PDB file of C-alpha atoms in Angstrom:
ATOM      1  CA  MET A  28     222.677  48.192  79.817  1.00 57.00           C
ATOM      2  CA  CYS A  29     225.394  49.651  77.695  1.00 72.00           C
ATOM      3  CA  GLY A  30     227.592  47.327  75.692  1.00 83.00           C
ATOM      4  CA  ARG A  31     228.876  49.530  72.875  1.00 92.00           C
ATOM      5  CA  TYR A  32     229.348  53.239  72.338  1.00 96.00           C
ATOM      6  CA  VAL A  33     230.908  55.755  69.940  1.00 97.00           C
ATOM      7  CA  VAL A  34     233.485  58.482  70.610  1.00 97.00           C
ATOM      8  CA  LYS A  35     234.067  60.912  67.747  1.00 97.00           C
ATOM      9  CA  LYS A  36     236.929  63.387  67.431  1.00 96.00           C
ATOM     10  CA  SER A  37     234.477  66.278  67.842  1.00 96.00           C
ATOM     11  CA  THR A  38     233.448  64.915  71.263  1.00 96.00           C
ATOM     12  CA  LEU A  39     237.072  64.490  72.350  1.00 96.00           C
ATOM     13  CA  LEU A  40     237.876  68.101  71.422  1.00 95.00           C
ATOM     14  CA  VAL A  41     234.976  69.360  73.563  1.00 95.00           C
ATOM     15  CA  VAL A  42     236.025  67.125  76.459  1.00 96.00           C
ATOM     16  CA  ASN A  43     239.667  68.202  76.247  1.00 95.00           C
ATOM     17  CA  ASN A  44     238.519  71.775  76.963  1.00 95.00           C
ATOM     18  CA  LEU A  45     236.762  70.596  80.146  1.00 95.00           C
ATOM     19  CA  VAL A  46     239.850  69.076  81.757  1.00 95.00           C
ATOM     20  CA  LYS A  47     243.075  70.464  83.150  1.00 95.00           C
ATOM     21  CA  LYS A  48     245.259  67.632  81.866  1.00 95.00           C
ATOM     22  CA  ASN A  49     245.171  65.091  79.028  1.00 95.00           C
ATOM     23  CA  ILE A  50     247.085  61.884  79.771  1.00 93.00           C
ATOM     24  CA  ASN A  51     247.913  60.133  76.467  1.00 91.00           C
ATOM     25  CA  VAL A  52     244.498  60.576  74.815  1.00 94.00           C
ATOM     26  CA  ASP A  53     244.711  60.952  71.032  1.00 93.00           C
ATOM     27  CA  LEU A  54     242.195  63.673  70.124  1.00 94.00           C
ATOM     28  CA  GLU A  55     242.315  62.813  66.420  1.00 93.00           C
ATOM     29  CA  GLN A  56     240.918  59.287  66.707  1.00 89.00           C
ATOM     30  CA  ASP A  57     237.260  58.385  66.011  1.00 95.00           C
ATOM     31  CA  ASN A  58     236.105  55.127  67.590  1.00 96.00           C
ATOM     32  CA  PHE A  59     232.778  53.782  66.342  1.00 95.00           C
ATOM     33  CA  ASN A  60     232.918  50.521  68.316  1.00 94.00           C
ATOM     34  CA  CYS A  61     233.947  51.037  71.938  1.00 96.00           C
ATOM     35  CA  SER A  62     233.351  47.668  73.583  1.00 95.00           C
ATOM     36  CA  PRO A  63     234.100  46.100  76.980  1.00 95.00           C
ATOM     37  CA  GLY A  64     237.757  45.233  77.470  1.00 94.00           C
ATOM     38  CA  GLY A  65     239.041  48.106  75.315  1.00 96.00           C
ATOM     39  CA  LYS A  66     240.837  51.248  76.494  1.00 97.00           C
ATOM     40  CA  TYR A  67     238.888  54.523  76.136  1.00 97.00           C
ATOM     41  CA  PRO A  68     239.025  58.164  77.297  1.00 97.00           C
ATOM     42  CA  VAL A  69     237.522  58.744  80.750  1.00 98.00           C
ATOM     43  CA  ILE A  70     237.266  61.967  82.769  1.00 98.00           C
ATOM     44  CA  LYS A  71     238.525  61.583  86.328  1.00 97.00           C
ATOM     45  CA  SER A  72     238.927  64.052  89.152  1.00 95.00           C
ATOM     46  CA  ALA A  73     241.892  64.783  91.388  1.00 91.00           C
ATOM     47  CA  THR A  74     242.493  67.436  94.015  1.00 88.00           C
ATOM     48  CA  ASN A  75     244.164  69.662  91.408  1.00 88.00           C
ATOM     49  CA  GLY A  76     241.414  69.322  88.772  1.00 92.00           C
ATOM     50  CA  LYS A  77     239.850  67.042  86.206  1.00 96.00           C
ATOM     51  CA  TYR A  78     241.934  64.995  83.800  1.00 96.00           C
ATOM     52  CA  LEU A  79     241.280  62.806  80.755  1.00 97.00           C
ATOM     53  CA  GLU A  80     242.919  59.392  80.720  1.00 97.00           C
ATOM     54  CA  MET A  81     242.733  56.182  78.708  1.00 97.00           C
ATOM     55  CA  THR A  82     241.082  53.549  80.920  1.00 97.00           C
ATOM     56  CA  VAL A  83     240.034  49.907  80.377  1.00 96.00           C
ATOM     57  CA  TRP A  84     236.284  49.291  80.249  1.00 97.00           C
ATOM     58  CA  GLY A  85     235.438  46.633  82.833  1.00 95.00           C
ATOM     59  CA  ILE A  86     236.160  46.491  86.559  1.00 94.00           C
ATOM     60  CA  LYS A  87     237.309  43.281  88.178  1.00 88.00           C
ATOM     61  CA  PRO A  88     236.638  43.417  91.945  1.00 83.00           C
ATOM     62  CA  SER A  89     239.580  42.708  94.235  1.00 79.00           C
ATOM     63  CA  TRP A  90     237.774  39.697  95.725  1.00 81.00           C
ATOM     64  CA  ALA A  91     237.112  38.104  92.320  1.00 82.00           C
ATOM     65  CA  LYS A  92     238.750  34.874  91.221  1.00 85.00           C
ATOM     66  CA  GLU A  93     240.975  34.834  88.141  1.00 83.00           C
ATOM     67  CA  ASP A  94     238.240  33.552  85.790  1.00 85.00           C
ATOM     68  CA  PHE A  95     235.722  36.219  86.957  1.00 88.00           C
ATOM     69  CA  LYS A  96     234.296  38.232  84.071  1.00 88.00           C
ATOM     70  CA  SER A  97     234.882  41.982  84.399  1.00 91.00           C
ATOM     71  CA  LEU A  98     231.864  44.140  85.224  1.00 92.00           C
ATOM     72  CA  HIS A  99     231.317  46.767  82.551  1.00 93.00           C
ATOM     73  CA  ASN A 100     228.062  48.141  83.981  1.00 94.00           C
ATOM     74  CA  ALA A 101     226.909  48.905  87.527  1.00 93.00           C
ATOM     75  CA  ARG A 102     223.203  49.267  88.365  1.00 93.00           C
ATOM     76  CA  LEU A 103     222.337  52.549  90.064  1.00 95.00           C
ATOM     77  CA  GLU A 104     219.742  50.709  92.131  1.00 95.00           C
ATOM     78  CA  GLY A 105     221.724  49.338  95.070  1.00 91.00           C
ATOM     79  CA  ILE A 106     225.149  50.532  93.878  1.00 93.00           C
ATOM     80  CA  ASP A 107     225.805  52.089  97.285  1.00 92.00           C
ATOM     81  CA  THR A 108     225.336  48.711  99.011  1.00 92.00           C
ATOM     82  CA  LYS A 109     227.277  46.450  96.620  1.00 89.00           C
ATOM     83  CA  ILE A 110     230.670  45.547  98.031  1.00 85.00           C
ATOM     84  CA  SER A 111     232.201  45.829  94.540  1.00 84.00           C
ATOM     85  CA  PHE A 112     231.063  49.414  94.028  1.00 91.00           C
ATOM     86  CA  LYS A 113     230.168  51.352  97.183  1.00 88.00           C
ATOM     87  CA  LYS A 114     233.674  52.630  98.000  1.00 91.00           C
ATOM     88  CA  LEU A 115     234.261  53.508  94.344  1.00 93.00           C
ATOM     89  CA  LEU A 116     231.050  55.538  94.255  1.00 92.00           C
ATOM     90  CA  ILE A 117     232.250  57.527  97.249  1.00 91.00           C
ATOM     91  CA  ASN A 118     235.865  58.135  96.144  1.00 92.00           C
ATOM     92  CA  SER A 119     236.357  57.156  92.479  1.00 95.00           C
ATOM     93  CA  ARG A 120     233.686  58.687  90.308  1.00 97.00           C
ATOM     94  CA  SER A 121     234.312  59.073  86.597  1.00 97.00           C
ATOM     95  CA  VAL A 122     232.554  60.461  83.543  1.00 98.00           C
ATOM     96  CA  ILE A 123     232.666  58.660  80.224  1.00 98.00           C
ATOM     97  CA  PRO A 124     232.245  60.968  77.220  1.00 98.00           C
ATOM     98  CA  CYS A 125     230.606  59.661  74.069  1.00 97.00           C
ATOM     99  CA  SER A 126     228.873  60.750  70.898  1.00 97.00           C
ATOM    100  CA  GLY A 127     226.218  58.023  70.999  1.00 96.00           C
ATOM    101  CA  TYR A 128     225.619  54.465  72.146  1.00 94.00           C
ATOM    102  CA  TYR A 129     224.034  51.225  71.013  1.00 93.00           C
ATOM    103  CA  GLU A 130     221.310  49.082  72.543  1.00 88.00           C
ATOM    104  CA  TRP A 131     219.937  45.894  71.030  1.00 88.00           C
ATOM    105  CA  LYS A 132     216.233  45.128  70.747  1.00 84.00           C
ATOM    106  CA  LYS A 133     215.451  41.441  71.164  1.00 84.00           C
ATOM    107  CA  SER A 134     212.623  39.933  69.161  1.00 83.00           C
ATOM    108  CA  ASP A 135     212.043  36.395  67.898  1.00 82.00           C
ATOM    109  CA  ASN A 136     215.587  35.063  68.504  1.00 86.00           C
ATOM    110  CA  LYS A 137     217.001  38.132  66.781  1.00 88.00           C
ATOM    111  CA  LYS A 138     218.848  41.190  68.107  1.00 86.00           C
ATOM    112  CA  THR A 139     218.620  44.477  66.214  1.00 86.00           C
ATOM    113  CA  PRO A 140     221.057  47.280  67.105  1.00 88.00           C
ATOM    114  CA  HIS A 141     219.711  50.792  67.653  1.00 89.00           C
ATOM    115  CA  TYR A 142     221.942  53.852  67.868  1.00 93.00           C
ATOM    116  CA  PHE A 143     221.044  56.465  70.506  1.00 92.00           C
ATOM    117  CA  THR A 144     222.061  60.130  70.466  1.00 95.00           C
ATOM    118  CA  ARG A 145     220.730  63.223  72.176  1.00 96.00           C
ATOM    119  CA  VAL A 146     217.824  64.986  70.457  1.00 95.00           C
ATOM    120  CA  ASP A 147     219.792  68.259  70.686  1.00 96.00           C
ATOM    121  CA  ASP A 148     222.850  66.516  69.133  1.00 95.00           C
ATOM    122  CA  GLN A 149     225.065  67.464  72.108  1.00 96.00           C
ATOM    123  CA  ASP A 150     227.691  65.116  73.488  1.00 97.00           C
ATOM    124  CA  ILE A 151     226.703  62.459  76.029  1.00 97.00           C
ATOM    125  CA  PHE A 152     228.359  62.032  79.413  1.00 98.00           C
ATOM    126  CA  PHE A 153     227.831  58.720  81.228  1.00 97.00           C
ATOM    127  CA  ALA A 154     228.196  58.590  85.002  1.00 97.00           C
ATOM    128  CA  GLY A 155     230.759  55.971  85.973  1.00 97.00           C
ATOM    129  CA  ILE A 156     233.159  54.648  88.558  1.00 97.00           C
ATOM    130  CA  HIS A 157     236.817  53.666  88.194  1.00 96.00           C
ATOM    131  CA  ASP A 158     239.429  51.568  89.953  1.00 95.00           C
ATOM    132  CA  ASN A 159     243.039  50.675  89.117  1.00 92.00           C
ATOM    133  CA  GLY A 160     242.921  51.864  85.501  1.00 95.00           C
ATOM    134  CA  LYS A 161     239.491  50.329  84.809  1.00 96.00           C
ATOM    135  CA  PHE A 162     235.965  51.744  84.687  1.00 97.00           C
ATOM    136  CA  ALA A 163     232.297  50.770  84.671  1.00 96.00           C
ATOM    137  CA  ILE A 164     229.277  52.682  83.387  1.00 97.00           C
ATOM    138  CA  ILE A 165     226.394  53.242  85.799  1.00 96.00           C
ATOM    139  CA  THR A 166     223.005  52.204  84.395  1.00 94.00           C
ATOM    140  CA  ARG A 167     219.368  52.765  85.371  1.00 93.00           C
ATOM    141  CA  GLU A 168     215.937  51.668  84.262  1.00 90.00           C
ATOM    142  CA  ALA A 169     215.218  52.982  80.778  1.00 85.00           C
ATOM    143  CA  THR A 170     212.864  55.884  80.249  1.00 80.00           C
ATOM    144  CA  GLU A 171     209.471  54.972  78.836  1.00 85.00           C
ATOM    145  CA  GLN A 172     210.512  55.879  75.281  1.00 81.00           C
ATOM    146  CA  ASN A 173     213.851  54.050  75.415  1.00 82.00           C
ATOM    147  CA  ALA A 174     212.298  50.966  77.061  1.00 72.00           C
ATOM    148  CA  GLN A 175     210.809  50.045  73.669  1.00 80.00           C
ATOM    149  CA  ILE A 176     214.357  48.992  72.746  1.00 82.00           C
ATOM    150  CA  HIS A 177     215.964  47.914  76.046  1.00 83.00           C
ATOM    151  CA  ASN A 178     214.940  47.920  79.726  1.00 79.00           C
ATOM    152  CA  ARG A 179     218.212  49.561  80.891  1.00 88.00           C
ATOM    153  CA  GLN A 180     220.136  52.655  79.821  1.00 92.00           C
ATOM    154  CA  PRO A 181     223.286  54.463  80.940  1.00 95.00           C
ATOM    155  CA  VAL A 182     222.935  57.208  83.556  1.00 96.00           C
ATOM    156  CA  ILE A 183     223.548  60.375  81.544  1.00 96.00           C
ATOM    157  CA  ILE A 184     224.516  63.649  83.170  1.00 96.00           C
ATOM    158  CA  HIS A 185     224.631  67.027  81.478  1.00 95.00           C
ATOM    159  CA  LYS A 186     227.971  68.672  80.767  1.00 96.00           C
ATOM    160  CA  SER A 187     227.053  71.419  83.242  1.00 95.00           C
ATOM    161  CA  GLN A 188     226.608  68.796  86.006  1.00 96.00           C
ATOM    162  CA  ILE A 189     230.028  67.123  85.762  1.00 96.00           C
ATOM    163  CA  ASN A 190     231.565  69.147  88.612  1.00 95.00           C
ATOM    164  CA  ASN A 191     228.536  68.405  90.827  1.00 95.00           C
ATOM    165  CA  TYR A 192     228.944  64.679  90.190  1.00 96.00           C
ATOM    166  CA  PHE A 193     232.643  64.869  91.093  1.00 96.00           C
ATOM    167  CA  ASN A 194     231.886  66.826  94.288  1.00 94.00           C
ATOM    168  CA  LEU A 195     232.450  64.179  96.975  1.00 90.00           C
ATOM    169  CA  ASN A 196     230.271  66.173  99.389  1.00 91.00           C
ATOM    170  CA  ASN A 197     227.277  65.269  97.217  1.00 92.00           C
ATOM    171  CA  ASN A 198     225.644  61.888  97.765  1.00 94.00           C
ATOM    172  CA  ALA A 199     226.191  60.315  94.339  1.00 95.00           C
ATOM    173  CA  VAL A 200     223.086  58.100  94.419  1.00 95.00           C
ATOM    174  CA  ASP A 201     220.802  61.004  95.355  1.00 95.00           C
ATOM    175  CA  PHE A 202     222.455  63.219  92.758  1.00 96.00           C
ATOM    176  CA  LEU A 203     222.108  60.637  89.964  1.00 96.00           C
ATOM    177  CA  ASN A 204     218.532  59.706  90.930  1.00 94.00           C
ATOM    178  CA  ASN A 205     217.584  63.385  90.763  1.00 94.00           C
ATOM    179  CA  THR A 206     219.298  63.969  87.422  1.00 93.00           C
ATOM    180  CA  LYS A 207     216.768  64.065  84.609  1.00 91.00           C
ATOM    181  CA  PRO A 208     218.112  62.199  81.573  1.00 89.00           C
ATOM    182  CA  PRO A 209     218.276  64.222  78.354  1.00 93.00           C
ATOM    183  CA  GLU A 210     215.825  63.397  75.618  1.00 91.00           C
ATOM    184  CA  LEU A 211     217.297  60.836  73.256  1.00 92.00           C
ATOM    185  CA  LYS A 212     216.566  59.764  69.694  1.00 90.00           C
ATOM    186  CA  PHE A 213     217.381  56.396  68.200  1.00 89.00           C
ATOM    187  CA  PHE A 214     217.378  54.595  64.883  1.00 87.00           C
ATOM    188  CA  GLU A 215     218.317  51.190  63.493  1.00 81.00           C
TER     189      GLU A 215
END
């Protein structure tokens, strides 16, 4: 699961070079506490190219009642059969850039945050979906190393794979299942 992440200016500058258009994203703003409900930079794709746009973290399905809590994560397992997500996975894929993310380890009624980054210190790109100005991060079972902290982790794609993820001719579930996550490091 992913409940908090970090976006540094350095990451935003890299991402801005990957897109054709920037829609109101301030490239000079570090954010060390991106949390559900906030508005953050997300890469989206259109017929004329990729663009970066501020988007609210948490999708509320069209069928949901008013008091329904927004969904900020979507499990890769079964995402293509869930009524809330299957059309979005086909037509509304997004990539969420970040510098690192947090997971909490539970032990003895206590939660300890751990900060994850790539071992090679490169930027992280979460696979996501979006709808009506809102997004969700796709998650998967954690790798063996990361499972010491939490049983879920975001689906991470490499920068070089972004166009392949946006290619609607590719089956997104197959593509994401066959994407090897980068090696991560973490600390308290």
